[in-house]
Amino acid sequence: MSEAPGVTRDRAWTFDAVESVSRTFALSIDLLEEPVSSWVCTGYLLCRIADTVEDDPAIPPRVRADILETYDAVLDSSAETDVPAFLEAVEPVRPEDGGADWRVVDQTDRAFRVFESFPAEVEEAMRPVVREMTGGMAGFLRRYAEEGGLRLRTVDELEDYCWYVAGTVGEMFTNLLGCYGTDGPTPDPEDARAFALLLQLVNIAKDVRVDYETENNVYLPAEWLAEEGLDHGAVGDPDRTEGVARVVSRLVDHAAAYAPGARRYLGCLPEGQASLLEAMGMPYLLALGTVRELRGRSREAVERTRTVKLSRAEVEALLAEVEDGVTQADLTRLAERVRAGPYHRSDASV
């Protein structure tokens, strides 16, 4: 049966929308084949809508939590709350110029129309995961409502937060693999968790100052800061840059410790099937490269209101390798090269 023209247009919009809010994630989606690419693209947008609300510091934390709980109710198939109710909750606090992220929120109905066009098993692979993310975000906002922004206390709390904002996305991908049917073994849940934690902890490490300045969030655990004689406020204090940079370096090492589990997770993905290995291998390689950069630039992550990231030349060189197809052996080789130095400057990229 052919798809309704409106849904076809909405599906095309989802790919444009992801490109507008996350070029990095769009790289992975572009590597996937249908129908997995559409599933992952729409699932990502459903998560991104929640993330946009959670991240906006101009909206009081408890109001953000209320909106997220309304969004959760939209996802609850047994509830009567619908997308217009969510958008009505958003309208009084929607920023006047919220950029691409808020334009996606404005078109939540389009994302849901595509979501509801999927087979029932695909919907059910996505729905509980997005709800878990949304509920977890709301819980953290309520916990730190008095502070106005997140101020995480312990490493365990940091990892819990990472699970809600990233691990759930990885869980969704694993669920969707089950819907698609692959030739690979079922990934160990701990390895899937390691993959998510590697990526999210690296993101937090590279964006320490950016998150503080733009979202009023400090994810560096208070227990680690205290060991340096610091508190969360030190992130914005130029006189304490050295101490905060040491905590960032510690976070980078903590993230890197999850790389072996992440590699085992990728080892469960089949070669030559829907480009699954290519799509998930790319963010893994980018994370390893960012770990490499941060080990020499942790101070920069604290000093500057811009992220520490790989050069465009290195990203393009890696993408050129990956988009032509990779084997498990290729991925191991690429990872070794990235760890050693910028890939585009290595002999392997020539």
Coordinates of C-alpha atoms in Angstrom, one line a residue:
M1 CA 0.0 0.0 0.0
S2 CA 1.4 3.4 -1.0
E3 CA 2.1 6.0 1.6
A4 CA -0.2 9.1 1.9
P5 CA 1.4 12.2 0.2
G6 CA 1.3 14.1 3.5
V7 CA 3.3 11.5 5.3
T8 CA 5.8 11.3 2.4
R9 CA 6.4 15.0 2.7
D10 CA 6.7 14.7 6.5
R11 CA 9.2 11.9 6.2
A12 CA 11.3 14.0 3.9
W13 CA 11.1 16.8 6.4
T14 CA 12.4 14.6 9.2
F15 CA 15.7 14.2 7.4
D16 CA 16.0 17.9 6.7
A17 CA 15.2 18.6 10.4
V18 CA 17.9 16.3 11.7
E19 CA 20.4 18.0 9.4
S20 CA 19.4 21.4 10.8
V21 CA 19.9 20.4 14.5
S22 CA 22.7 17.9 14.4
R23 CA 25.1 17.5 11.5
T24 CA 27.0 14.9 13.4
F25 CA 24.0 12.6 13.9
A26 CA 22.9 13.3 10.4
L27 CA 26.1 11.8 9.2
S28 CA 25.1 8.5 10.8
I29 CA 21.6 8.6 9.5
D30 CA 22.8 9.3 6.0
L31 CA 24.9 6.1 6.1
L32 CA 21.9 3.9 7.1
E33 CA 19.6 2.2 4.5
E34 CA 15.8 2.2 4.5
P35 CA 13.7 1.5 6.5
V36 CA 16.2 1.8 9.4
S37 CA 17.2 5.3 8.4
S38 CA 13.6 6.6 8.6
W39 CA 13.1 4.8 11.9
V40 CA 16.2 6.2 13.5
C41 CA 15.7 9.7 12.0
T42 CA 12.2 10.0 13.5
G43 CA 13.2 8.4 16.8
Y44 CA 16.0 10.9 17.1
L45 CA 13.7 13.8 16.5
L46 CA 11.2 12.6 19.2
C47 CA 14.2 12.6 21.6
R48 CA 15.5 15.9 20.4
I49 CA 12.1 17.6 21.0
A50 CA 12.3 16.5 24.7
D51 CA 16.0 17.6 24.8
T52 CA 15.2 21.0 23.5
V53 CA 12.7 21.7 26.3
E54 CA 15.1 20.3 28.9
D55 CA 18.0 22.4 27.8
D56 CA 16.4 25.9 27.7
P57 CA 17.6 27.8 30.8
A58 CA 15.1 30.7 30.1
I59 CA 12.3 28.4 31.1
P60 CA 12.0 27.8 34.9
P61 CA 13.0 24.2 35.7
R62 CA 9.7 23.1 37.2
V63 CA 7.9 24.5 34.1
R64 CA 10.2 22.5 31.9
A65 CA 9.5 19.4 33.9
D66 CA 5.7 20.0 33.6
I67 CA 6.0 20.4 29.8
L68 CA 8.1 17.2 29.6
E69 CA 5.5 15.3 31.6
T70 CA 2.9 16.6 29.1
Y71 CA 5.1 15.3 26.3
D72 CA 5.3 12.0 28.1
A73 CA 1.5 11.8 28.2
V74 CA 1.4 12.3 24.4
L75 CA 3.6 9.3 24.1
D76 CA 1.4 7.2 26.4
S77 CA -0.9 5.3 24.1
S78 CA -3.4 4.9 27.0
A79 CA -3.7 8.6 27.7
E80 CA -5.9 11.2 26.0
T81 CA -3.2 13.9 25.8
D82 CA -2.4 14.8 22.2
V83 CA 0.3 16.9 20.4
P84 CA -1.8 20.1 20.4
A85 CA -1.9 19.9 24.2
F86 CA 1.9 19.7 24.3
L87 CA 2.3 22.6 21.9
E88 CA -0.2 24.6 24.0
A89 CA 1.9 23.9 27.1
V90 CA 5.0 25.1 25.2
E91 CA 3.5 28.2 23.7
P92 CA 3.7 30.6 26.7
V93 CA 7.4 29.9 27.2
R94 CA 8.6 29.2 23.7
P95 CA 11.6 31.6 22.9
E96 CA 11.0 34.2 20.3
D97 CA 14.0 33.1 18.3
G98 CA 14.8 29.6 19.4
G99 CA 16.6 28.6 16.3
A100 CA 16.4 25.2 14.5
D101 CA 15.8 23.2 17.6
W102 CA 12.6 25.1 18.5
R103 CA 11.4 25.0 14.9
V104 CA 11.5 21.3 15.2
V105 CA 9.4 21.5 18.4
D106 CA 6.9 23.7 16.5
Q107 CA 6.4 20.8 14.1
T108 CA 6.1 18.0 16.6
D109 CA 2.9 17.0 14.8
R110 CA 4.9 16.1 11.7
A111 CA 7.3 13.9 13.6
F112 CA 4.4 12.1 15.2
R113 CA 2.6 11.6 11.9
V114 CA 5.7 9.8 10.6
F115 CA 6.1 7.9 13.9
E116 CA 2.5 6.7 13.7
S117 CA 3.0 5.5 10.1
F118 CA 5.5 2.9 11.2
P119 CA 4.6 -0.7 11.9
A120 CA 3.2 -1.3 15.4
E121 CA 6.4 -3.2 16.5
V122 CA 8.6 -0.3 15.4
E123 CA 6.4 2.2 17.4
E124 CA 6.6 0.0 20.5
A125 CA 10.4 -0.3 20.0
M126 CA 10.6 3.5 20.3
R127 CA 7.7 4.6 22.5
P128 CA 8.9 3.3 26.0
V129 CA 12.5 4.5 25.3
V130 CA 11.5 8.1 24.5
R131 CA 9.2 8.0 27.6
E132 CA 12.1 6.8 29.8
M133 CA 14.2 9.7 28.5
T134 CA 11.5 12.3 29.0
G135 CA 10.7 11.1 32.6
G136 CA 14.3 11.0 33.5
M137 CA 14.9 14.5 32.3
A138 CA 11.9 15.8 34.2
G139 CA 13.1 14.1 37.4
F140 CA 16.6 15.8 37.2
L141 CA 14.9 19.2 36.5
R142 CA 12.8 18.9 39.6
R143 CA 15.8 17.6 41.7
Y144 CA 17.8 20.8 40.9
A145 CA 14.9 23.3 40.5
E146 CA 16.2 25.5 43.3
E147 CA 19.7 25.8 41.6
G148 CA 18.2 26.9 38.3
G149 CA 20.5 24.5 36.5
L150 CA 21.9 21.0 36.9
R151 CA 24.7 20.6 39.5
L152 CA 25.5 16.9 39.5
R153 CA 27.0 15.6 42.8
T154 CA 28.4 12.1 42.1
V155 CA 29.8 10.0 39.3
D156 CA 26.9 7.6 39.7
E157 CA 24.5 10.6 39.2
L158 CA 26.4 11.7 36.2
E159 CA 26.1 8.2 34.6
D160 CA 22.4 8.1 35.5
Y161 CA 21.9 11.4 33.7
C162 CA 23.9 10.2 30.7
W163 CA 21.7 7.1 30.5
Y164 CA 18.6 9.2 30.3
V165 CA 19.9 11.5 27.6
A166 CA 22.0 9.1 25.5
G167 CA 21.7 5.6 26.7
T168 CA 18.0 5.5 26.0
V169 CA 18.8 6.5 22.4
G170 CA 21.2 3.6 22.1
E171 CA 18.5 1.3 23.6
M172 CA 16.2 2.5 20.9
F173 CA 18.7 1.6 18.2
T174 CA 19.1 -1.8 19.7
N175 CA 15.3 -2.3 19.8
L176 CA 15.1 -1.2 16.2
L177 CA 17.7 -3.7 15.2
G178 CA 15.4 -6.4 16.6
C179 CA 12.6 -5.1 14.4
Y180 CA 14.8 -5.1 11.3
G181 CA 16.3 -8.5 12.0
T182 CA 20.1 -8.8 11.8
D183 CA 22.6 -11.6 11.4
G184 CA 24.6 -10.5 14.3
P185 CA 24.5 -11.7 17.9
T186 CA 22.4 -9.8 20.5
P187 CA 24.5 -7.1 22.1
D188 CA 25.2 -7.4 25.8
P189 CA 23.2 -4.6 27.6
E190 CA 26.3 -3.6 29.5
D191 CA 28.2 -3.1 26.2
A192 CA 25.3 -1.1 24.8
R193 CA 25.5 1.0 27.9
A194 CA 29.2 1.5 27.5
F195 CA 28.7 2.7 23.9
A196 CA 26.3 5.3 25.0
L197 CA 28.4 6.4 28.0
L198 CA 31.5 6.8 25.9
L199 CA 29.7 9.1 23.5
Q200 CA 27.8 11.2 26.1
L201 CA 30.7 11.6 28.5
V202 CA 32.9 12.8 25.7
N203 CA 30.2 15.3 24.7
I204 CA 30.1 16.6 28.3
A205 CA 33.9 16.9 28.6
K206 CA 34.2 18.9 25.4
D207 CA 31.3 21.2 26.2
V208 CA 32.0 22.0 29.8
R209 CA 32.2 25.8 29.4
V210 CA 29.5 25.9 26.7
D211 CA 27.0 24.0 28.9
Y212 CA 27.8 26.4 31.8
E213 CA 27.4 29.5 29.7
T214 CA 24.4 28.6 27.6
E215 CA 22.4 26.2 29.7
N216 CA 23.6 27.0 33.3
N217 CA 24.4 23.3 33.7
V218 CA 27.6 21.8 35.3
Y219 CA 27.8 18.0 34.8
L220 CA 31.3 17.6 36.4
P221 CA 30.6 15.7 39.6
A222 CA 30.9 17.7 42.8
E223 CA 32.8 14.9 44.5
W224 CA 35.6 15.2 41.9
L225 CA 35.6 19.0 42.0
A226 CA 35.9 18.8 45.8
E227 CA 39.1 16.8 45.5
E228 CA 40.6 19.8 43.7
G229 CA 39.2 22.2 46.4
L230 CA 36.6 23.4 44.0
D231 CA 32.8 23.7 43.6
H232 CA 30.5 23.9 40.6
G233 CA 31.0 27.7 40.4
A234 CA 34.7 27.2 39.6
V235 CA 33.8 26.4 36.0
G236 CA 33.1 30.1 35.4
D237 CA 36.1 31.3 37.4
P238 CA 39.2 32.1 35.3
D239 CA 41.4 31.8 38.4
R240 CA 40.4 28.2 38.8
T241 CA 40.8 27.0 35.3
E242 CA 43.7 24.7 36.0
G243 CA 41.8 22.7 38.7
V244 CA 38.7 22.4 36.6
A245 CA 40.8 21.3 33.6
R246 CA 42.2 18.5 35.8
V247 CA 38.7 17.3 36.5
V248 CA 37.9 17.5 32.8
S249 CA 40.9 15.3 32.1
R250 CA 39.7 12.8 34.7
L251 CA 36.3 12.8 33.0
V252 CA 38.0 12.1 29.6
D253 CA 39.8 9.1 31.1
H254 CA 36.6 7.9 32.7
A255 CA 34.9 8.1 29.3
A256 CA 37.8 6.3 27.5
A257 CA 37.4 3.4 29.9
Y258 CA 34.1 2.6 28.2
A259 CA 35.7 2.3 24.8
P260 CA 36.4 -1.5 25.0
G261 CA 32.7 -2.2 25.9
A262 CA 31.7 0.1 23.1
R263 CA 33.8 -1.8 20.6
R264 CA 32.3 -5.1 21.8
Y265 CA 28.8 -3.6 21.1
L266 CA 29.9 -2.7 17.6
G267 CA 31.3 -6.2 17.2
C268 CA 27.7 -7.5 17.3
L269 CA 26.7 -5.4 14.2
P270 CA 26.7 -7.4 11.0
E271 CA 28.9 -6.4 8.1
G272 CA 27.2 -5.3 4.9
Q273 CA 23.7 -5.1 6.3
A274 CA 21.8 -1.8 6.0
S275 CA 25.1 0.0 6.7
L276 CA 24.5 -0.6 10.4
L277 CA 28.2 -1.0 11.2
E278 CA 29.1 2.1 9.2
A279 CA 26.4 4.3 10.8
M280 CA 27.3 3.3 14.4
G281 CA 31.1 3.1 13.8
M282 CA 31.3 6.7 12.7
P283 CA 30.3 8.3 16.1
Y284 CA 32.6 5.7 17.8
L285 CA 35.5 6.9 15.7
L286 CA 34.6 10.6 16.3
A287 CA 34.4 9.9 20.1
L288 CA 37.9 8.3 20.1
G289 CA 39.3 11.3 18.1
T290 CA 37.7 13.7 20.6
V291 CA 39.2 11.8 23.5
R292 CA 42.6 12.2 21.8
E293 CA 42.1 16.0 21.3
L294 CA 40.8 16.5 24.8
R295 CA 43.8 14.9 26.4
G296 CA 45.9 17.7 25.1
R297 CA 43.2 20.5 25.3
S298 CA 41.3 20.0 28.5
R299 CA 42.1 23.6 29.5
E300 CA 40.6 24.8 26.3
A301 CA 37.3 23.1 27.1
V302 CA 37.2 25.1 30.3
E303 CA 38.4 28.5 29.0
R304 CA 36.5 28.9 25.8
T305 CA 32.8 29.1 25.0
R306 CA 33.2 26.8 22.0
T307 CA 33.6 23.0 21.8
V308 CA 36.8 21.1 21.5
K309 CA 36.2 19.0 18.4
L310 CA 37.9 17.3 15.4
S311 CA 38.8 19.3 12.4
R312 CA 36.4 19.2 9.4
A313 CA 39.2 17.7 7.3
E314 CA 39.6 14.8 9.7
V315 CA 35.8 14.2 9.9
E316 CA 35.6 14.2 6.1
A317 CA 38.5 11.8 5.7
L318 CA 36.9 9.4 8.1
L319 CA 33.5 9.7 6.4
A320 CA 35.1 9.0 3.1
E321 CA 36.5 5.7 4.5
V322 CA 33.3 4.7 6.3
E323 CA 30.7 5.5 3.6
D324 CA 32.3 3.1 1.2
G325 CA 31.6 0.3 3.6
V326 CA 33.7 -1.2 6.5
T327 CA 34.4 -4.6 7.9
Q328 CA 35.0 -5.2 11.6
A329 CA 38.7 -5.4 10.8
D330 CA 38.5 -2.0 9.0
L331 CA 36.9 -0.5 12.1
T332 CA 39.7 -1.8 14.3
R333 CA 42.3 -0.3 12.0
L334 CA 40.5 3.0 11.8
A335 CA 40.2 3.2 15.5
E336 CA 43.9 2.6 16.0
R337 CA 44.8 5.3 13.5
V338 CA 42.4 7.8 15.1
R339 CA 43.8 7.1 18.6
A340 CA 47.4 7.7 17.2
G341 CA 46.7 11.1 15.7
P342 CA 44.5 13.1 13.2
Y343 CA 43.4 10.6 10.6
H344 CA 43.6 12.9 7.6
R345 CA 47.3 13.4 8.4
S346 CA 48.1 9.6 8.6
D347 CA 49.4 7.5 5.8
A348 CA 46.2 5.5 5.8
S349 CA 44.2 8.5 4.6
V350 CA 46.4 9.1 1.6

